[in-house]
Amino acid sequence: MTGRGYLAYVAAAALALPGMAHADAAADFAAHCASCHGEGRLGGTGPALIPETLGRVKGLDQVIAHGRPATQMAGFGDVLSAEQITGLVDFIKAPVAQIPDWDAARIEASREMAADYAPAPAPVFKADPMNITLVVETGDHHVSVLDGDTFDVLDRFATPYAVHGGPKFSPDGRYVFIMSRDGWVQKYDIWSLREVGRVRAGLNSRNIAMSHDGQWLAVANYLPQTLTILSTATLEPVKVIEVEARDGTPSRVSAVYQAPQRKSFILALKDAPEIWEVATDPEAGPFYDGYVHTFEKGGTEAFGAQEGLFARRRIRTEEPLDDFFFDPDYKNLIGTNREGTKGVVINLISGGKVAELPLPGMPHLGSGITWDRNGHKVMATPHLDEGVLSVIDMTDWSLVKQIRTNGPGFFLRSHETSPHVWADVFFGPHKDEVHIIDKQTLEIVATLNPAPGKTVAHTEFTRDGRYALVSIWEDDGAVVVYDAKTLKEVRRLPMKKPSGKYNVWNKITFSDGTSH
Ligand code: DHE
């Protein structure tokens, strides 16, 4: 059976739940929830709704009635009675009949390589291959490949369903890997303008990370609770790591990122207070910094088969981390728990906590950026449930300023050549605005409104920082190209609900103005 066929079978099996109340709830689920969360509750654009992944979610009835701030989850309080909502809560807390065992064999069976793909010896276009910008169009699940100088669309290809998070480029910028929430990872050759292949690395996935040397791609999964490591050359699964805390608690992975200087992947467990480091160099391993202690002595413990490549190390934290970020040399991790009011700074060498930060209001560190200000490196992060950006001094971890915005925003972007941070106002009545913030004074110096009444989000710069591209996040949307100095619109490219945009050069050079 192919990966897709197997899932259809599982989805049908998963619906087979006993009892009349369940029958009503199952009908409500099918009518109101299945389109996003999957018929078998195993996830789609929304997360899987099964006990294994609902672990830490509190107040499910409130979430169903009122929605979830800063997500696509809408409230159903006006279409469902309190009784129906209680029925749905019981329904999604009940185990599904069968959760597929998405192991290495099944992952491998899902792998589909394009039979007619042959790598071009050189780029098949005249554009600067380092100034290509990819635009994810979530309206019809495509990516447009833009020439970053002329803004011509060089190719437009279909992606898996519901791409989320930043695509990850090979270190030479030639290949890009794109992940969808339902676990598919697609490999695309930018020089040849061709898909290379795709594989289903998980059933409900969070994000992906490229190893420092471009050989391995880590896929953080919610379902199953694993970290899948793929060969970037062939997309074959080379290791599927069960994610279990030290006390045996299985856990989803909040996210995984590469730490290039440390030659490792760093991930946080969503359901247990642990950070993991996985070596991506056989010489590195978790021991290379000489600070591996037991939990009692320090914050760190090595575990698993210490085989060099993919050797693991745990760092204990006080709370599970939902979101995290790094300083530019990857010595420290800044993490938050979305239910908490503070952030923590964990030193990745010692594994110990070095500071606490005041960060209320659901900071979204996944979209944080850094820049230089008065000789200090600062980082900024939007908050998902209030109109605030926090700016933190990364030298002494003090709060420099909370910048008030016209509503909660999702994404920040800047560029080495730009004096500004571009911050969208994704939620609320000002969702059509983008603030332009001076990186030195930390004041809002302009507010753009490219399409009144429509959601505007996510900025990306061209390689040289001359232009800034902003998405009109609507089905009949557009990418608006601004002159980054004059803040005047220069082009408007029609696109279908464009979301993130990713410039090859800015991403592979870890430009200061972009998130990981
Ligand atoms: Fe995202 C990146 C988490 C909802 C669009 N989002 C990320 C990353 C994380 C994250 C950890 C960084 C991963 C990476 O790039 O490797 N996102 C979360 C959530 O926890 C949250 C709030 C709830 C959820 O549904 O998971 C969430 N995100 C959304 C959306 O609703 C958005 C707006 C629409 C969508 O596509 O689902 C959305 N997230 C994005 C985008 C990026 C992203 C476009 C990449 C930004 C970048 O510039 O790199």
XYZ file of C-alpha atoms and ligand atoms in Angstrom:
565
model
C 0.000 0.000 0.000
C 1.307 3.514 -0.729
C 1.631 6.050 2.077
C -1.505 7.840 0.908
C -3.560 4.641 0.547
C -2.511 3.512 3.997
C -3.666 6.779 5.505
C -7.096 6.597 3.905
C -7.454 3.157 5.478
C -6.361 4.461 8.859
C -8.680 7.451 8.668
C -11.633 5.130 8.127
C -10.543 2.873 10.979
C -10.048 5.821 13.290
C -13.677 6.878 12.960
C -14.989 3.590 14.285
C -15.835 4.720 17.839
C -18.541 3.154 20.008
C -21.663 4.678 21.645
C -24.590 6.956 20.721
C -23.108 10.099 22.274
C -20.013 9.416 20.327
C -22.078 8.993 17.183
C -23.490 12.515 17.623
C -20.105 13.928 18.455
C -18.591 12.083 15.504
C -21.195 13.708 13.243
C -20.404 17.135 14.720
C -16.719 16.449 14.259
C -17.259 15.443 10.630
C -19.329 18.575 9.981
C -17.238 21.199 11.748
C -13.745 19.926 12.494
C -12.708 17.301 9.939
C -11.903 19.714 7.115
C -8.966 21.107 9.106
C -8.140 18.332 11.585
C -8.631 15.358 9.250
C -11.473 12.833 9.117
C -9.501 10.452 11.308
C -8.490 13.268 13.745
C -4.904 12.783 12.654
C -4.414 16.368 11.496
C -4.482 18.369 8.275
C -4.052 22.133 8.235
C -4.914 21.915 11.939
C -3.182 19.651 14.439
C -4.167 16.065 15.230
C -6.932 15.925 17.883
C -6.078 12.775 19.792
C -5.076 12.199 23.440
C -1.433 11.730 22.447
C -1.181 15.300 21.141
C -3.720 17.093 23.346
C -1.657 16.390 26.452
C -0.961 19.935 27.617
C -3.971 21.683 26.074
C -6.265 23.031 28.797
C -9.835 24.301 28.449
C -10.682 22.440 25.257
C -14.331 23.528 25.585
C -13.246 27.179 25.587
C -11.012 26.628 22.572
C -13.908 25.066 20.642
C -16.310 27.814 21.710
C -14.040 30.829 21.237
C -11.194 29.697 18.993
C -7.506 29.895 19.747
C -5.687 33.216 19.593
C -3.005 33.525 16.944
C -3.979 30.374 15.070
C -6.409 29.558 12.276
C -8.745 27.945 14.880
C -12.101 29.758 14.776
C -14.731 29.743 17.569
C -17.859 27.575 17.187
C -19.791 28.908 20.181
C -22.558 30.306 18.000
C -23.137 27.126 15.968
C -22.685 24.443 18.645
C -24.568 24.137 21.959
C -22.672 23.705 25.252
C -23.767 20.047 25.218
C -22.404 19.498 21.715
C -19.117 21.129 22.726
C -18.823 18.838 25.766
C -19.536 15.878 23.484
C -16.787 17.006 21.129
C -14.308 17.381 23.996
C -15.029 13.799 25.106
C -14.795 12.655 21.508
C -11.365 14.117 20.862
C -10.068 12.924 24.247
C -11.014 9.322 23.406
C -8.291 7.208 21.830
C -8.584 6.626 18.084
C -9.084 3.055 16.998
C -5.662 2.870 15.464
C -2.731 5.218 15.216
C -0.499 4.283 12.355
C 2.948 3.173 13.232
C 4.778 5.620 10.978
C 8.155 3.969 11.191
C 11.152 4.026 8.851
C 9.657 1.300 6.623
C 6.405 3.217 6.094
C 8.306 6.462 5.524
C 10.469 4.726 2.945
C 7.359 3.231 1.268
C 5.920 6.747 0.860
C 9.002 8.069 -0.956
C 8.244 9.166 -4.515
C 11.195 10.307 -6.621
C 10.436 12.073 -9.927
C 11.270 9.500 -12.603
C 12.078 12.078 -15.273
C 14.230 14.349 -13.103
C 17.826 14.893 -14.184
C 19.874 17.654 -12.543
C 20.766 20.485 -14.933
C 24.526 21.133 -15.099
C 23.933 24.885 -14.577
C 20.922 27.091 -13.821
C 18.385 26.892 -16.671
C 17.670 30.636 -16.305
C 19.719 33.822 -16.567
C 18.715 35.254 -13.175
C 21.169 35.406 -10.258
C 20.624 32.004 -8.557
C 21.552 33.595 -5.226
C 18.826 36.210 -5.557
C 15.928 33.850 -6.143
C 12.968 34.374 -3.815
C 10.412 31.627 -3.219
C 6.834 32.658 -2.460
C 4.657 30.066 -0.712
C 1.108 30.469 -2.029
C -1.163 28.757 0.476
C -4.319 29.619 -1.516
C -3.740 26.793 -3.979
C -0.687 25.070 -2.439
C 1.967 26.258 -4.875
C 5.341 27.958 -4.704
C 6.322 30.709 -7.145
C 10.010 31.031 -7.968
C 10.806 34.736 -8.411
C 13.804 36.314 -10.096
C 14.869 38.699 -7.336
C 16.020 41.385 -9.796
C 13.200 41.476 -12.363
C 10.449 39.848 -10.221
C 9.577 37.577 -13.160
C 8.040 34.249 -12.119
C 10.524 31.605 -13.348
C 8.401 28.645 -12.276
C 5.284 27.873 -10.262
C 5.102 24.365 -8.794
C 2.582 22.412 -6.720
C 3.554 21.683 -3.119
C 2.132 19.179 -0.642
C -1.021 20.352 1.178
C -0.659 23.160 3.771
C 2.996 24.116 3.820
C 4.076 25.556 7.182
C 7.321 27.120 8.399
C 10.325 28.235 6.442
C 11.582 26.032 3.609
C 15.211 25.055 4.183
C 17.912 25.481 1.520
C 21.012 23.373 0.910
C 24.117 25.361 1.965
C 24.952 26.121 -1.705
C 21.424 27.431 -2.281
C 20.642 24.999 -5.087
C 18.054 22.729 -3.474
C 15.135 23.616 -1.263
C 13.136 21.389 1.092
C 9.538 22.274 1.865
C 7.381 20.715 4.613
C 3.623 20.480 4.930
C 1.720 20.134 8.175
C 0.709 16.595 7.186
C 4.307 15.496 7.204
C 5.311 15.533 3.534
C 8.760 16.849 2.677
C 9.348 17.940 -0.904
C 12.758 18.441 -2.527
C 12.995 20.939 -5.399
C 16.010 21.760 -7.584
C 16.086 25.536 -8.121
C 18.743 25.376 -10.875
C 16.702 22.854 -12.890
C 13.303 24.301 -11.850
C 12.142 20.739 -11.166
C 10.789 18.726 -8.265
C 13.248 15.994 -7.275
C 10.898 13.985 -5.078
C 8.929 13.859 -1.859
C 8.525 11.648 1.191
C 6.107 11.532 4.099
C 8.397 11.878 7.129
C 5.615 12.138 9.719
C 1.832 12.270 9.951
C 1.590 15.669 11.591
C 4.791 17.668 11.461
C 6.050 20.904 12.887
C 9.091 22.081 10.969
C 12.359 20.976 9.373
C 16.039 21.810 9.837
C 19.054 21.382 7.539
C 22.315 20.068 9.007
C 25.391 22.337 8.901
C 26.911 20.308 6.037
C 23.703 19.940 4.016
C 23.651 16.135 4.343
C 20.720 15.612 6.706
C 17.279 17.057 7.141
C 15.579 16.744 10.539
C 11.772 16.661 10.634
C 10.115 17.562 13.940
C 6.900 15.594 14.362
C 3.845 15.904 16.565
C 2.525 12.575 15.321
C 4.082 10.125 15.746
C 6.204 11.539 18.556
C 9.458 11.240 16.666
C 12.286 13.120 15.028
C 12.836 11.808 11.509
C 16.238 12.300 9.919
C 16.292 12.141 6.123
C 19.184 11.957 3.696
C 18.999 15.205 1.696
C 20.450 13.421 -1.333
C 17.843 10.674 -1.595
C 15.125 11.611 0.916
C 15.583 8.157 2.490
C 14.901 7.986 6.225
C 18.255 7.305 7.859
C 17.044 7.441 11.455
C 13.700 7.742 13.210
C 14.258 8.752 16.828
C 11.448 8.066 19.324
C 11.070 11.204 21.400
C 10.735 10.211 25.046
C 11.648 12.273 28.069
C 14.075 10.919 30.644
C 11.152 9.608 32.731
C 9.697 7.795 29.705
C 7.002 10.364 28.804
C 6.515 10.384 25.017
C 6.581 13.912 23.650
C 5.831 15.944 20.580
C 8.670 18.080 19.248
C 8.009 21.846 19.536
C 10.493 22.616 16.747
C 13.969 21.698 15.518
C 16.699 24.042 14.256
C 20.270 23.648 13.112
C 23.066 25.071 15.269
C 25.734 25.388 12.552
C 28.645 26.328 14.821
C 27.849 23.397 17.114
C 27.352 21.005 14.176
C 24.114 19.805 15.677
C 20.333 19.944 15.613
C 18.644 21.467 18.655
C 15.046 20.568 19.480
C 12.694 21.190 22.371
C 10.160 18.703 23.712
C 6.643 20.079 23.861
C 5.333 17.722 26.526
C 8.366 17.474 28.812
C 10.899 19.948 30.200
C 13.824 18.948 27.999
C 15.926 20.318 25.154
C 17.796 17.806 23.005
C 20.959 18.241 20.991
C 21.636 15.767 18.171
C 25.141 15.694 16.661
C 25.318 16.077 12.874
C 29.056 15.472 12.749
C 30.592 12.167 13.895
C 33.536 14.091 15.340
C 31.357 16.496 17.307
C 29.012 14.417 19.408
C 27.559 15.744 22.608
C 30.847 15.407 24.451
C 32.955 17.806 22.447
C 32.470 20.733 24.757
C 33.418 18.630 27.756
C 30.401 19.685 29.788
C 28.282 16.581 29.891
C 27.136 16.041 33.465
C 24.261 14.265 35.098
C 21.123 16.270 35.778
C 22.027 16.484 39.433
C 25.370 18.190 38.770
C 24.436 20.434 35.886
C 21.650 20.693 33.340
C 22.910 18.124 30.892
C 23.026 14.403 30.267
C 24.189 12.363 27.284
C 22.039 9.376 26.354
C 21.054 6.972 23.645
C 23.596 5.031 21.670
C 26.566 7.416 21.574
C 27.454 6.577 18.006
C 29.022 9.928 17.071
C 26.744 10.911 14.227
C 23.269 11.565 15.719
C 24.571 11.066 19.275
C 22.203 12.799 21.674
C 22.291 14.922 24.765
C 19.447 16.131 26.983
C 19.295 19.516 28.700
C 16.776 19.800 31.482
C 14.598 22.913 31.685
C 12.047 24.019 34.272
C 9.110 24.071 31.833
C 8.512 22.534 28.408
C 9.436 25.073 25.709
C 6.966 25.881 22.933
C 9.136 28.339 21.093
C 12.814 29.157 21.020
C 15.527 31.177 19.402
C 19.338 31.420 19.476
C 21.959 34.093 19.791
C 23.955 34.520 16.563
C 26.863 32.290 17.638
C 24.512 29.613 18.984
C 25.969 29.683 22.499
C 22.597 30.395 24.122
C 19.026 29.327 23.532
C 16.193 31.695 24.431
C 12.983 29.770 25.074
C 9.409 30.361 26.204
C 6.435 28.415 27.320
C 3.393 30.038 25.710
C 1.336 29.726 28.883
C 4.010 31.430 30.977
C 5.048 35.036 31.382
C 8.789 34.735 31.161
C 11.491 33.543 28.833
C 14.601 31.624 29.851
C 18.134 31.756 28.482
C 19.867 28.381 28.523
C 23.596 28.183 27.894
C 24.102 25.405 25.353
C 27.606 24.624 26.564
C 26.869 24.102 30.239
C 23.170 23.319 29.887
C 22.474 25.735 32.736
C 19.991 28.610 32.926
C 21.805 31.940 32.686
C 18.926 34.428 32.732
C 15.189 34.942 32.850
C 13.406 37.451 30.626
C 10.093 39.206 31.182
C 8.109 37.976 28.159
C 4.346 37.907 28.782
C 1.737 37.752 25.995
C 2.732 34.606 24.073
C 5.979 35.710 22.456
C 6.537 34.033 19.067
C 10.282 33.487 19.194
C 10.129 31.405 16.004
C 9.863 34.705 14.123
C 12.400 36.651 16.158
C 15.261 38.560 14.497
C 18.489 40.202 15.697
C 20.472 43.348 14.794
C 23.194 45.645 16.143
C 22.199 48.649 18.226
C 24.637 50.926 20.058
C 27.322 48.264 19.883
C 25.017 45.638 21.387
C 23.239 42.781 19.658
C 19.506 42.999 20.290
C 16.701 40.609 19.413
C 13.035 41.368 18.849
C 10.041 39.092 19.051
C 6.340 39.738 18.398
C 3.746 38.668 20.973
C 0.840 36.652 19.640
C -1.866 37.874 21.989
C -1.063 41.575 22.410
C 0.087 44.410 20.198
C 3.651 44.444 21.487
C 7.159 43.694 20.240
C 9.736 42.980 22.928
C 13.308 44.092 22.249
C 15.938 42.307 24.369
C 19.619 43.186 24.795
C 21.511 39.944 24.136
C 24.572 41.131 26.064
C 22.967 41.303 29.497
C 19.495 39.878 28.642
C 17.707 43.023 29.802
C 14.447 44.223 28.291
C 15.306 47.292 26.185
C 11.791 48.232 25.176
C 8.301 46.956 24.566
C 7.171 48.611 21.344
C 3.388 49.109 21.227
C 1.893 48.215 17.847
C -1.622 48.477 16.404
C -2.287 44.791 17.128
C -0.566 41.420 17.573
C 1.722 40.583 14.666
C 3.206 37.330 13.380
C 6.414 38.127 11.517
C 9.428 40.459 11.668
C 12.040 41.012 8.975
C 14.978 43.278 8.337
C 18.204 43.267 6.329
C 21.792 44.299 7.082
C 21.408 47.270 4.708
C 18.079 48.459 6.105
C 17.685 50.862 9.040
C 14.223 49.405 9.604
C 12.361 46.399 10.979
C 9.175 45.542 9.083
C 6.496 44.225 11.460
C 3.038 43.099 10.348
C -0.123 43.566 12.408
C -1.701 40.233 11.583
C -4.628 40.184 13.993
C -7.469 42.602 14.711
C -8.871 45.677 13.026
C -5.419 46.839 11.848
C -4.582 43.549 10.112
C -4.001 45.527 6.890
C -1.005 47.435 8.306
C 2.744 46.976 8.363
C 4.800 49.022 10.818
C 8.215 50.313 9.815
C 10.347 50.582 12.962
C 13.661 52.395 13.299
C 16.270 49.848 14.480
C 18.105 52.440 16.599
C 15.358 54.614 18.133
C 12.892 51.681 18.291
C 10.115 54.066 17.243
C 7.499 53.323 14.570
C 8.468 55.753 11.771
C 5.854 54.775 9.177
C 2.847 52.496 8.782
C 2.041 51.072 5.345
C -1.432 50.026 4.289
C -1.062 48.386 0.865
C -4.587 46.896 0.590
C -7.116 48.452 2.988
C -9.225 45.842 4.793
C -7.080 42.887 3.703
C -4.638 40.921 5.848
C -1.061 41.942 5.184
C 1.779 39.809 6.478
C 5.359 38.618 6.252
C 8.140 40.628 4.656
C 11.252 39.416 2.849
C 14.089 41.454 1.354
C 15.970 40.922 -1.860
C 19.601 39.810 -1.579
C 20.933 43.400 -1.644
C 18.200 44.701 0.648
C 17.010 47.188 -1.975
C 13.448 45.884 -2.112
C 11.078 44.548 0.534
C 8.311 42.123 -0.497
C 5.093 42.023 1.525
C 2.194 39.522 1.199
C -1.464 40.450 0.805
C -2.660 37.265 2.544
C -5.895 36.741 0.585
C -7.030 34.230 -2.059
C -6.913 36.992 -4.662
C -3.834 38.405 -2.972
C -0.520 39.764 -4.168
C 3.094 40.254 -3.301
C 3.732 43.982 -3.094
C 7.300 45.044 -3.839
C 8.464 48.177 -1.982
C 11.586 50.231 -2.448
C 13.052 49.574 1.010
C 14.506 53.116 1.266
C 11.697 55.324 -0.040
C 8.939 52.923 1.178
C 7.196 53.467 -2.175
C 5.456 50.589 -3.963
C 7.226 49.585 -7.182
C 5.410 46.387 -8.279
C 2.359 44.302 -7.378
C 2.481 40.616 -8.364
C -0.881 38.785 -8.203
C -0.626 35.626 -6.046
C -3.020 33.176 -4.391
C -2.906 33.793 -0.632
C 0.865 34.260 -0.483
C 2.341 33.598 2.966
C 6.092 33.302 3.601
C 8.763 34.463 1.158
C 12.345 33.253 1.294
C 15.363 34.737 -0.448
C 18.098 32.162 -1.135
C 21.017 34.429 -0.182
C 19.408 35.836 2.955
C 18.581 32.341 4.188
C 21.857 30.548 3.410
C 23.965 33.374 4.877
C 21.803 33.539 8.038
C 21.173 37.246 7.372
C 20.675 39.148 10.621
C 17.242 40.280 9.530
C 15.665 36.856 9.000
C 14.398 34.226 11.422
C 16.054 30.794 11.410
Fe 3.841 29.313 12.116
C 7.113 29.536 11.081
C 4.879 27.827 14.983
C 0.621 29.318 13.267
C 2.775 30.667 9.166
N 5.649 28.811 12.885
C 6.873 28.942 12.272
C 7.895 28.359 13.097
C 7.265 27.859 14.205
C 5.854 28.151 14.072
C 7.913 27.115 15.377
C 9.380 28.305 12.769
C 9.630 27.020 12.019
C 10.619 27.102 10.878
O 10.486 27.999 10.031
O 11.497 26.235 10.789
N 2.908 28.730 13.841
C 3.538 28.193 14.894
C 2.603 27.978 15.974
O 2.857 27.442 17.080
C 1.306 28.554 15.573
C 1.010 29.797 16.409
C 0.128 27.594 15.811
C 0.078 26.453 14.853
O -0.923 26.365 14.148
O 1.030 25.688 14.764
C 1.590 28.896 14.120
N 2.009 29.902 11.343
C 0.835 29.789 11.978
C -0.255 30.258 11.153
O -1.490 30.266 11.459
C 0.334 30.817 9.922
C 0.146 32.323 9.940
C -0.320 30.261 8.651
C 0.026 28.840 8.353
O 0.736 28.639 7.372
O -0.373 27.958 9.128
C 1.815 30.439 10.115
N 4.777 30.007 10.450
C 4.148 30.522 9.336
C 5.158 30.905 8.365
C 6.410 30.614 8.930
C 6.131 30.021 10.231
C 4.886 31.552 6.995
C 7.810 30.860 8.335
C 8.242 32.261 8.651
C 9.631 32.586 8.199
O 9.833 33.693 7.714
O 10.552 31.764 8.325
